[in-house]
mmCIF file of C-alpha atoms in Angstrom:
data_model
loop_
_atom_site.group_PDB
_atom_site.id
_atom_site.type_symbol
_atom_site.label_atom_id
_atom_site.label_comp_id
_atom_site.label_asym_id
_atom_site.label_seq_id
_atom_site.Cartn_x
_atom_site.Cartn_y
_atom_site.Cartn_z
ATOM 1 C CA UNK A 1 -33.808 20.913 -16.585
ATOM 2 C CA UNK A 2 -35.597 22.050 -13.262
ATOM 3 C CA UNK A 3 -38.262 19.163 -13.610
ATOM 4 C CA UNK A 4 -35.108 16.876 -14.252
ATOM 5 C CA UNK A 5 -33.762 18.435 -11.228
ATOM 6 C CA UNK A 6 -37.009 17.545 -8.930
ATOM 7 C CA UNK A 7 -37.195 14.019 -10.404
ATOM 8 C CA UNK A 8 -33.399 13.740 -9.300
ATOM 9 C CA UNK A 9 -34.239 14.644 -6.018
ATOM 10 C CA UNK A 10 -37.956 13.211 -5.628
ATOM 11 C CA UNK A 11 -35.785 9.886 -6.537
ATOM 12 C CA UNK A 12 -33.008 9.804 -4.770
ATOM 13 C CA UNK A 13 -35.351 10.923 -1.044
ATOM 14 C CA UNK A 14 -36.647 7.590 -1.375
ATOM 15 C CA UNK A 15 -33.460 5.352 -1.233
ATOM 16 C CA UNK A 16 -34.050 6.434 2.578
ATOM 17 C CA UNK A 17 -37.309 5.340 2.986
ATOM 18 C CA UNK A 18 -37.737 2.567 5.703
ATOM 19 C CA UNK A 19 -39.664 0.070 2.928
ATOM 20 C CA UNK A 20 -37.235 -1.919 0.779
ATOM 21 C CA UNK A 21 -40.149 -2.070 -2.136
ATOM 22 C CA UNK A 22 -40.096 1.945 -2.110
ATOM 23 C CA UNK A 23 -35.793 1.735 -1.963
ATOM 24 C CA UNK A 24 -35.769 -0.627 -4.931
ATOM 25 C CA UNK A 25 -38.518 1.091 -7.201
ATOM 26 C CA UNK A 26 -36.302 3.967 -6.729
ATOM 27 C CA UNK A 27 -33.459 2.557 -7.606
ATOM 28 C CA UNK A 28 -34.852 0.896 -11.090
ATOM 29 C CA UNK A 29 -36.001 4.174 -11.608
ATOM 30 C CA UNK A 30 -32.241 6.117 -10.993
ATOM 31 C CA UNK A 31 -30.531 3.297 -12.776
ATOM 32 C CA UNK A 32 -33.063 3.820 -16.219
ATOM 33 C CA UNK A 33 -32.946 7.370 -16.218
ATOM 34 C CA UNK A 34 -29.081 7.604 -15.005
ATOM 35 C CA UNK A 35 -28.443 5.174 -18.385
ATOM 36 C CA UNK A 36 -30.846 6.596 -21.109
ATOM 37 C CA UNK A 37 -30.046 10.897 -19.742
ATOM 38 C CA UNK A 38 -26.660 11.851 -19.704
ATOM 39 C CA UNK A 39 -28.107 15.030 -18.300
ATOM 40 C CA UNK A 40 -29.405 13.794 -15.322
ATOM 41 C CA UNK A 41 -26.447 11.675 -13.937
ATOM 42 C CA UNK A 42 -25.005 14.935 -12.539
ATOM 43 C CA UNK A 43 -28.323 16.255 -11.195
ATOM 44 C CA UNK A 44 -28.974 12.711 -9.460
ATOM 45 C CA UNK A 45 -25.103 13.079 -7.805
ATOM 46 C CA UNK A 46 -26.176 16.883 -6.530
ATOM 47 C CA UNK A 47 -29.232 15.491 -4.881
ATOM 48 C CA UNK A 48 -27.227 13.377 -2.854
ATOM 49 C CA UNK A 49 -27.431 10.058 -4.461
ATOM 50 C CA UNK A 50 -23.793 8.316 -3.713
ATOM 51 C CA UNK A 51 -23.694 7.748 -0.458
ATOM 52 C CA UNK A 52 -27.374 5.871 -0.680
ATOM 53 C CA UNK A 53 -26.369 4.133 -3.632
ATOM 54 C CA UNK A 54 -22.769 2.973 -1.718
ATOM 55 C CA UNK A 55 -24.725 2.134 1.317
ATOM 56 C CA UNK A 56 -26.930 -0.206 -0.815
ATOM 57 C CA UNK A 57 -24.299 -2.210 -2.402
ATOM 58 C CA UNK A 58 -24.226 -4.104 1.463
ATOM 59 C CA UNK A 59 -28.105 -5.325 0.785
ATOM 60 C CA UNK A 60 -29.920 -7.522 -1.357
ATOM 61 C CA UNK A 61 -28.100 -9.084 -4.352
ATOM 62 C CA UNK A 62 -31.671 -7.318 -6.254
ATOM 63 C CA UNK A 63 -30.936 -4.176 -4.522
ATOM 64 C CA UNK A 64 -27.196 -4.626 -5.110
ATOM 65 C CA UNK A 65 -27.281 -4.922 -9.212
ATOM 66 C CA UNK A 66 -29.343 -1.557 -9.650
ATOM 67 C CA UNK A 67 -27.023 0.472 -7.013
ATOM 68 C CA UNK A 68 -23.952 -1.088 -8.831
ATOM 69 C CA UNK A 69 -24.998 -0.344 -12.490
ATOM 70 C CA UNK A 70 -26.487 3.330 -11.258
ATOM 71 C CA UNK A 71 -23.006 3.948 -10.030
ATOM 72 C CA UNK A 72 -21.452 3.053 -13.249
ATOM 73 C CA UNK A 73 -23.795 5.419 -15.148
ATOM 74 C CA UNK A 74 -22.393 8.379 -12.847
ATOM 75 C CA UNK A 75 -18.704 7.504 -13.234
ATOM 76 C CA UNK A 76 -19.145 8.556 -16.472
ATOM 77 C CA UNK A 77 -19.884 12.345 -15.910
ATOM 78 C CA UNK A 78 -19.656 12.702 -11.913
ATOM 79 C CA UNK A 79 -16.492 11.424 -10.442
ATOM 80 C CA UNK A 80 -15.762 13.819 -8.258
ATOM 81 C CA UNK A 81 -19.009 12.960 -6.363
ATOM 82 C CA UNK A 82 -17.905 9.357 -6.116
ATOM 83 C CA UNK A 83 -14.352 9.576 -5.401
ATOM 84 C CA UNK A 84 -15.221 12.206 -2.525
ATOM 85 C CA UNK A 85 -17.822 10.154 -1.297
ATOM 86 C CA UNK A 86 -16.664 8.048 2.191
ATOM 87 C CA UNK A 87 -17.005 4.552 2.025
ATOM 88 C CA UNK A 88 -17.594 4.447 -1.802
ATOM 89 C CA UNK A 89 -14.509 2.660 -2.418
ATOM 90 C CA UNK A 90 -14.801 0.434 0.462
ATOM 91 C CA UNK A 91 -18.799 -0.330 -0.674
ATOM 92 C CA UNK A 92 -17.440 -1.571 -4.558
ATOM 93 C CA UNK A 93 -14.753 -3.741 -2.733
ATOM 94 C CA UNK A 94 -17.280 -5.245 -0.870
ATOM 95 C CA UNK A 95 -18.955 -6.315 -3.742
ATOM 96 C CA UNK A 96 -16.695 -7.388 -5.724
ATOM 97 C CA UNK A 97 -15.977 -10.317 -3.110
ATOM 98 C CA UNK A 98 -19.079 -10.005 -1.612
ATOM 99 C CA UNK A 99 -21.866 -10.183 -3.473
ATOM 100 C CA UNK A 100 -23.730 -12.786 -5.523
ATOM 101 C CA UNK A 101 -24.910 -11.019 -8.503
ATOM 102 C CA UNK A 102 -22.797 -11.509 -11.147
ATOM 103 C CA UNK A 103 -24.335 -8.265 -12.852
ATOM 104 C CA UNK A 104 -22.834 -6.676 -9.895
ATOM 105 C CA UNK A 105 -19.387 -7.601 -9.766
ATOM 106 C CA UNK A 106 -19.490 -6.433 -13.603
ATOM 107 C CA UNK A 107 -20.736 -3.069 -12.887
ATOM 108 C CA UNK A 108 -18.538 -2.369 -10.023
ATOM 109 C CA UNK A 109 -15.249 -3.708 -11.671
ATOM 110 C CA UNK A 110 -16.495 -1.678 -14.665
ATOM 111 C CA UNK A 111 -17.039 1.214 -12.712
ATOM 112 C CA UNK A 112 -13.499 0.888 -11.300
ATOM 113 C CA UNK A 113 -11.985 0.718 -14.477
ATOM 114 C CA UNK A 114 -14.277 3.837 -15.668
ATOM 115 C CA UNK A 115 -12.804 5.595 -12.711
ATOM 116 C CA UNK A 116 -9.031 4.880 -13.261
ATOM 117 C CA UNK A 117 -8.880 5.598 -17.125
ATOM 118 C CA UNK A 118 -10.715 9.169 -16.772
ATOM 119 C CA UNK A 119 -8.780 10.577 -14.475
ATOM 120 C CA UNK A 120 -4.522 9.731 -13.607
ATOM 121 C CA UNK A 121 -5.064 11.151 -10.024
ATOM 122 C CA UNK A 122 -7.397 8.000 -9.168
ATOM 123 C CA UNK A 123 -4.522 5.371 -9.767
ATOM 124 C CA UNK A 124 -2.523 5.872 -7.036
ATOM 125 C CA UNK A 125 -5.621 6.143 -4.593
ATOM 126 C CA UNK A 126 -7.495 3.057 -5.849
ATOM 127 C CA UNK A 127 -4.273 1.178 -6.076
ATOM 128 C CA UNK A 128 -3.324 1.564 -2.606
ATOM 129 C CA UNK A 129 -6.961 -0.259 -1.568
ATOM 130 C CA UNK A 130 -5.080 -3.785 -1.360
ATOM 131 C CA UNK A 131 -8.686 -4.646 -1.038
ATOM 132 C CA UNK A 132 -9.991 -4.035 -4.177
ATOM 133 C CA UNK A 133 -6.449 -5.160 -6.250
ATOM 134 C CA UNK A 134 -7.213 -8.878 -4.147
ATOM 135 C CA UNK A 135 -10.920 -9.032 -5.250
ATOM 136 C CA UNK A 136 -9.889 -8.525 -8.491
ATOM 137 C CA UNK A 137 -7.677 -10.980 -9.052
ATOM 138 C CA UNK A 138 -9.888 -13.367 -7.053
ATOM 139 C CA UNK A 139 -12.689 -13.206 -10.030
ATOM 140 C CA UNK A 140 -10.258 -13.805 -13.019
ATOM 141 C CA UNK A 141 -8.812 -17.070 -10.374
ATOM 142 C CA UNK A 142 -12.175 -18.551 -9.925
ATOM 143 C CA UNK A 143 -13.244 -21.089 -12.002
ATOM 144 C CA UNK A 144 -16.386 -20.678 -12.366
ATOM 145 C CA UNK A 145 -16.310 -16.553 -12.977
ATOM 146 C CA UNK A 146 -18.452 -15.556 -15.905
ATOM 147 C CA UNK A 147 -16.676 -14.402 -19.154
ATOM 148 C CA UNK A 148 -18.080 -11.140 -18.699
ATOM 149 C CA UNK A 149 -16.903 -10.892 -14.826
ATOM 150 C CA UNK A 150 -13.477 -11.713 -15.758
ATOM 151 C CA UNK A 151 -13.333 -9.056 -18.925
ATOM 152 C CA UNK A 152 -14.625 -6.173 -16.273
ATOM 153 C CA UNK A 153 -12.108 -7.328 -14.063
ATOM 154 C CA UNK A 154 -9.206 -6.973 -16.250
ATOM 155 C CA UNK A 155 -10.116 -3.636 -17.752
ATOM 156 C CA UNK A 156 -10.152 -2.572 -14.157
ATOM 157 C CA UNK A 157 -6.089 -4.593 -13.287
ATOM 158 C CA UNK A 158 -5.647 -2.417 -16.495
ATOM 159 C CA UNK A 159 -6.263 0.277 -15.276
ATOM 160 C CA UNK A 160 -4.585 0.042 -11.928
ATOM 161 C CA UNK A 161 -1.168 -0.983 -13.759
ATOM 162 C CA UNK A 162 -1.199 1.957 -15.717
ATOM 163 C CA UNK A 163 0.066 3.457 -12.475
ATOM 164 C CA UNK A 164 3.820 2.567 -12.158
ATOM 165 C CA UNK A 165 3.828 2.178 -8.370
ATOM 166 C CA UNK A 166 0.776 0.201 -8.461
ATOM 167 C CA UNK A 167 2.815 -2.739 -10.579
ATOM 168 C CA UNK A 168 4.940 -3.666 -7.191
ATOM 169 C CA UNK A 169 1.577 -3.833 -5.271
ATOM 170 C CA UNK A 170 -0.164 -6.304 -8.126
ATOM 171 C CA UNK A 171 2.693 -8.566 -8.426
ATOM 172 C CA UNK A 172 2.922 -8.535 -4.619
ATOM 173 C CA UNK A 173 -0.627 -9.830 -4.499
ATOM 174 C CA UNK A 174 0.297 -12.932 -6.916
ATOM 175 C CA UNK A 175 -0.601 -11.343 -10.452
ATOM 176 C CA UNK A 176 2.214 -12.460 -12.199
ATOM 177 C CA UNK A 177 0.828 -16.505 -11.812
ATOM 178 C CA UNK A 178 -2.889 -15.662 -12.081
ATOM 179 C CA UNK A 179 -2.604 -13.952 -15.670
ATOM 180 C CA UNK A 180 -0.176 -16.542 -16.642
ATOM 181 C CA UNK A 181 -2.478 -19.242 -15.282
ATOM 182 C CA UNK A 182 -5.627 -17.497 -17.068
ATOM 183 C CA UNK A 183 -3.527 -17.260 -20.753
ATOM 184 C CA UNK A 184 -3.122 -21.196 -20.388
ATOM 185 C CA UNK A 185 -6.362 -22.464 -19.094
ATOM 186 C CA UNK A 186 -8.423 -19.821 -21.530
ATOM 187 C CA UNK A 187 -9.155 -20.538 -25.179
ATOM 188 C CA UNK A 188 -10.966 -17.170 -25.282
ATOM 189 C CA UNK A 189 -9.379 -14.559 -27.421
ATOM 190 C CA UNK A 190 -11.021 -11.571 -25.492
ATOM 191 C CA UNK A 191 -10.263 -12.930 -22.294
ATOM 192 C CA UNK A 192 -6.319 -14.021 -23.352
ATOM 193 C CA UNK A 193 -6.487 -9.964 -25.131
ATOM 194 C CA UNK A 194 -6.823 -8.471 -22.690
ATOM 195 C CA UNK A 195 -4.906 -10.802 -19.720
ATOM 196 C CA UNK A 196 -1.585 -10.098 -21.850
ATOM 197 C CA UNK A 197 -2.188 -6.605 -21.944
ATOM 198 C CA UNK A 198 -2.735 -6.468 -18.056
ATOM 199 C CA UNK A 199 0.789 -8.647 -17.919
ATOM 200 C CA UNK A 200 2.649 -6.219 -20.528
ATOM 201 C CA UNK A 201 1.608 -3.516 -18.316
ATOM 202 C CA UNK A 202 2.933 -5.441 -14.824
ATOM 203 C CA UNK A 203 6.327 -6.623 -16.567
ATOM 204 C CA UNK A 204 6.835 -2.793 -16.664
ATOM 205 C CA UNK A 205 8.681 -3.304 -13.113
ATOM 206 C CA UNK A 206 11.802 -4.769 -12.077
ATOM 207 C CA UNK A 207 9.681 -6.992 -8.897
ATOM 208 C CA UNK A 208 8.097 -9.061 -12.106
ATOM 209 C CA UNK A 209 10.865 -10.404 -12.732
ATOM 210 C CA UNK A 210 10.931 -13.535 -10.525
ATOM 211 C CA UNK A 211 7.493 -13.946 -10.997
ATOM 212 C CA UNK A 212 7.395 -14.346 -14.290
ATOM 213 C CA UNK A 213 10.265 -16.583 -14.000
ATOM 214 C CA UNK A 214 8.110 -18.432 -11.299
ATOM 215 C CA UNK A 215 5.175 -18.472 -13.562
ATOM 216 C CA UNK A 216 6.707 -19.451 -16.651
ATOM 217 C CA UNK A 217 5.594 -16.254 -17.796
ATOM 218 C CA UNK A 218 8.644 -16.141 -20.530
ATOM 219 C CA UNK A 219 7.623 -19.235 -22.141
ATOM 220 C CA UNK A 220 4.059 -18.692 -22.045
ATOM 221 C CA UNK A 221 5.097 -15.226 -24.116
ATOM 222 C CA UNK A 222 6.938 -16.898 -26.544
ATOM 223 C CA UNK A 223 4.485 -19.651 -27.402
ATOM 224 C CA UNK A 224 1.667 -17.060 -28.142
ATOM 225 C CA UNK A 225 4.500 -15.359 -30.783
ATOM 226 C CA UNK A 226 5.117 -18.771 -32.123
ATOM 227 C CA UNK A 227 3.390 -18.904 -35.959
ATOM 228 C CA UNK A 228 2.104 -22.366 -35.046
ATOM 229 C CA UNK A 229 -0.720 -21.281 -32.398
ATOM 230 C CA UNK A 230 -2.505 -18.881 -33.962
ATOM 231 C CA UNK A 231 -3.127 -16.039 -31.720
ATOM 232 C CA UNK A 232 -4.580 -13.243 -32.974
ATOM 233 C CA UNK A 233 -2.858 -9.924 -33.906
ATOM 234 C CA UNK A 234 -3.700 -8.053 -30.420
ATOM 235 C CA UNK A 235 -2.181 -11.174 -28.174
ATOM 236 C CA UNK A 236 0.910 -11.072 -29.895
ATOM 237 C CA UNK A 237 1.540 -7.419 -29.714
ATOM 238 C CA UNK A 238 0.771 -8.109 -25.823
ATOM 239 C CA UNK A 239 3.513 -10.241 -25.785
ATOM 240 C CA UNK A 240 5.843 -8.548 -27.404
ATOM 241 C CA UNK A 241 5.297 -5.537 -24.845
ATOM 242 C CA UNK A 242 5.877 -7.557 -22.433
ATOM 243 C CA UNK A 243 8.946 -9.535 -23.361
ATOM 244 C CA UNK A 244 10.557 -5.916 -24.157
ATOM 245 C CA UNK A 245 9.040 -4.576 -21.129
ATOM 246 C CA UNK A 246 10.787 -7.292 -19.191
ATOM 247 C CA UNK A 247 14.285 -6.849 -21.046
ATOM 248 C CA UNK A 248 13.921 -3.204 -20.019
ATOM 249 C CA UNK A 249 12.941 -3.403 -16.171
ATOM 250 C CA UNK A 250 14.616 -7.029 -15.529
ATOM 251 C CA UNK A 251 17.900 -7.699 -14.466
ATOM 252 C CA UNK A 252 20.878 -9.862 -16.439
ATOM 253 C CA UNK A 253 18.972 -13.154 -16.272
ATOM 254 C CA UNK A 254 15.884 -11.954 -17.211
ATOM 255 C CA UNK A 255 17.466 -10.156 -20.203
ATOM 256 C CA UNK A 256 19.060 -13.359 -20.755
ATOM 257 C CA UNK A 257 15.749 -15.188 -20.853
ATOM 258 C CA UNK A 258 14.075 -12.939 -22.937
ATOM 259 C CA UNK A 259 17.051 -12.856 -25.797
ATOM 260 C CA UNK A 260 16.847 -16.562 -26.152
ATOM 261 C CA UNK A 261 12.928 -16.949 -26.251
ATOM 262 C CA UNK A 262 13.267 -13.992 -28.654
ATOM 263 C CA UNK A 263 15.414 -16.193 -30.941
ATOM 264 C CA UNK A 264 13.073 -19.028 -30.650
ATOM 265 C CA UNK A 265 10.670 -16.956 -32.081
ATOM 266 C CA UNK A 266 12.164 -14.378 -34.349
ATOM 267 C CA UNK A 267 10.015 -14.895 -37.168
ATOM 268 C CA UNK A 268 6.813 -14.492 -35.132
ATOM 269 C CA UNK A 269 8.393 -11.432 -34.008
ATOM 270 C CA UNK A 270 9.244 -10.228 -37.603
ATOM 271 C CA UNK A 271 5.758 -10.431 -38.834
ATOM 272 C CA UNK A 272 4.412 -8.255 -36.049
ATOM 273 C CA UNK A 273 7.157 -6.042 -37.205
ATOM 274 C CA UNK A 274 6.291 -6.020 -40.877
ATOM 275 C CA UNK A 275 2.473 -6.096 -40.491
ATOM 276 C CA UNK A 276 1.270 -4.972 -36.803
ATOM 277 C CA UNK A 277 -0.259 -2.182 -36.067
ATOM 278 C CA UNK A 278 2.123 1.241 -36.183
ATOM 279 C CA UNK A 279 2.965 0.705 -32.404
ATOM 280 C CA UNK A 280 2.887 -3.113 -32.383
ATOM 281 C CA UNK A 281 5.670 -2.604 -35.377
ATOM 282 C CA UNK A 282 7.644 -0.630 -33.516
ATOM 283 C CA UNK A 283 7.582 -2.609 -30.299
ATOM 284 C CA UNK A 284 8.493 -5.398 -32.644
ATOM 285 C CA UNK A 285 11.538 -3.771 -34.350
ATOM 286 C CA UNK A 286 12.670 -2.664 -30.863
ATOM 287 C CA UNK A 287 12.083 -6.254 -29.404
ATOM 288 C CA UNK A 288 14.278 -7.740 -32.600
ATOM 289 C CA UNK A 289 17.068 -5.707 -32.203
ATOM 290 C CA UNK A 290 17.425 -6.378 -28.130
ATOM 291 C CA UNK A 291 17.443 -10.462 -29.434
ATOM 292 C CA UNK A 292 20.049 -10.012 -32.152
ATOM 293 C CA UNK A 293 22.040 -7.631 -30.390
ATOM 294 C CA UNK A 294 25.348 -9.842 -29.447
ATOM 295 C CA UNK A 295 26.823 -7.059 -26.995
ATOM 296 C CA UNK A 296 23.415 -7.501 -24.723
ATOM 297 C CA UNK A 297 23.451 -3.754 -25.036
ATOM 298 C CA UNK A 298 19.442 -4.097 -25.107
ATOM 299 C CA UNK A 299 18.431 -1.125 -23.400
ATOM 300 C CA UNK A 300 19.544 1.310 -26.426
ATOM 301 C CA UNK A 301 16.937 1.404 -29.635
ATOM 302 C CA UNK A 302 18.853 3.048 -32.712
ATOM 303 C CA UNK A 303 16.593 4.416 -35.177
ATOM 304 C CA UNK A 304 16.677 2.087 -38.354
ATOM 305 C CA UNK A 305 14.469 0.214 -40.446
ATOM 306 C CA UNK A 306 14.692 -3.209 -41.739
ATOM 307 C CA UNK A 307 13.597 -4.080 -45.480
ATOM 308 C CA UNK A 308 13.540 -7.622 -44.978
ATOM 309 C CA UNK A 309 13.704 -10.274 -42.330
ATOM 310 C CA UNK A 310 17.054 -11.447 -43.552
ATOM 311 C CA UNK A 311 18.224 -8.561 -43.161
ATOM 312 C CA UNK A 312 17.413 -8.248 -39.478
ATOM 313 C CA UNK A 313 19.190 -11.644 -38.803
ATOM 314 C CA UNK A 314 22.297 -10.428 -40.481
ATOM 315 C CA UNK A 315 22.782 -6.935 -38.940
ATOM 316 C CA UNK A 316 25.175 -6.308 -36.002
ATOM 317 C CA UNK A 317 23.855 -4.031 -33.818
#
């Protein structure tokens, strides 16, 4: 451990050396060893590593891809050191809109989204970086975004939504529309995965309301649960959260909205609820009876079970 230790700090004296070529042989070096020895990430954060490695992500796109992808190898066992460091948040903004390297805007988004799912207290600090939400959502917008920069990037909205008072702040920033716009123009399954789980998370707030209505965000839902298009297992169950999600957090109209979509698609909602996954039945069930329900009483869940789609259809809640 004590030779791992003097490597560590042998390495990380050298990101301050005046000559670039010594900076980015050190670099290589700290991103190898940082991916291949778990043990060392925390001995390379000791010897002082994060502010160098922040500091870098303003150079060379070259420079820029090892800092980014040595920083990701540290979120996973030193976040402390980055989240205490000054500028460190500021630095992976930066590069997200910044920076040329595709490889990295993947490891900072991916870094972000590291950060935010270890640890709750992060959410509310790396939400309120406007900043970083706009970059973001400026890489799954741009048309020419690699799959793999877009994926990163939604992780990381992911992330950031899980936070309730972040939700506000994303569809402030136009969220609502850009998902939407990225489910229609994206044949991907990945990519549409994990965009509806970023919107079932957002709908989770009373402000997406009038976005989605905006968007189209309620048809767009209801054509993925249609039998007809094919979506996979995982996009449905999205959309399902986020139609009940909606009925929960909207107001009249958007309950309204959501009841009659839901009735357009009841039997796409049915299926999920007879063979989804144990919470994407649930979420189902719970979506069917807000649809059926005739007093618009959708915010209360009873606990019952239906044997049979025709049965759903003909019970009064």
């Amino acid at each position: 451990m004590e030779v791992k230790r003097r490597t560590a700090r042998a390495l990380v004296a050298k990101l301050s050396s005046v000559s670039e070529r010594t900076r980015a042989e050190a670099l290589s070096e700290l991103r190898l060893i940082s991916k291949h020895d778990p043990e060392s990430r925390p001995l390379i954060a000791e010897a002082g590593a994060v502010p160098y490695l922040s500091e870098t992500l303003y150079s060379s796109p070259a420079l820029q891809e090892n800092a980014a992808a040595t920083l990701l190898n540290l979120s996973i066992t030193s976040r402390d050191s980055l989240m205490s460091t000054r500028g460190f948040l500021d630095a992976l903004s930066h590069a997200l809109s910044n920076s040329p390297s595709p490889a990295a805007v993947q490891s900072c988004a991916a870094t972000i989204y590291s950060l935010l799912i270890s640890d709750e207290s992060y959410r509310p600090i790396i939400g309120s970086k406007r900043d970083i939400l706009y970059s973001l959502l400026s890489i799954i917008t741009a048309a020419n975004a690699p799959p793999r920069s877009i994926k990163d990037a939604l992780k990381a909205l992911f992330g950031v939504a899980l936070y309730q008072l972040n939700r506000a702040t994303l569809v402030g920033l136009g969220a609502v529309p850009a998902l939407v716009s990225l489910i229609v123009r994206d044949s991907r399954t990945g990519i549409v995965e994990d965009a509806t789980a970023v919107l079932a998370q957002i709908a989770g707030c009373e402000e997406s309301e009038e976005a989605m209505r905006k968007a189209g965000g309620v048809r767009v839902l209801g054509d993925l649960l249609d039998e007809g298009t094919g979506a996979s297992g995982r996009i449905r169950e999205n959309a399902v959260a986020a139609l009940l999600n909606l009925a929960r957090c909207g107001g009249e109209r958007g309950r309204k909205e959501v009841r009659e979509m839901g009735a357009e698609v009841m039997k796409g909602i049915a299926d999920l609820a007879e063979n989804g996954s144990a919470k994407g039945k649930s979420k189902a069930v719970e979506l069917l009876k807000f649809v059926v329900d005739e007093n618009g009483n959708g915010n209360e869940v009873r606990d019952f079970r239906f044997n049979s789609y025709d049965d759903l259809i003909n019970h009064s809640i």
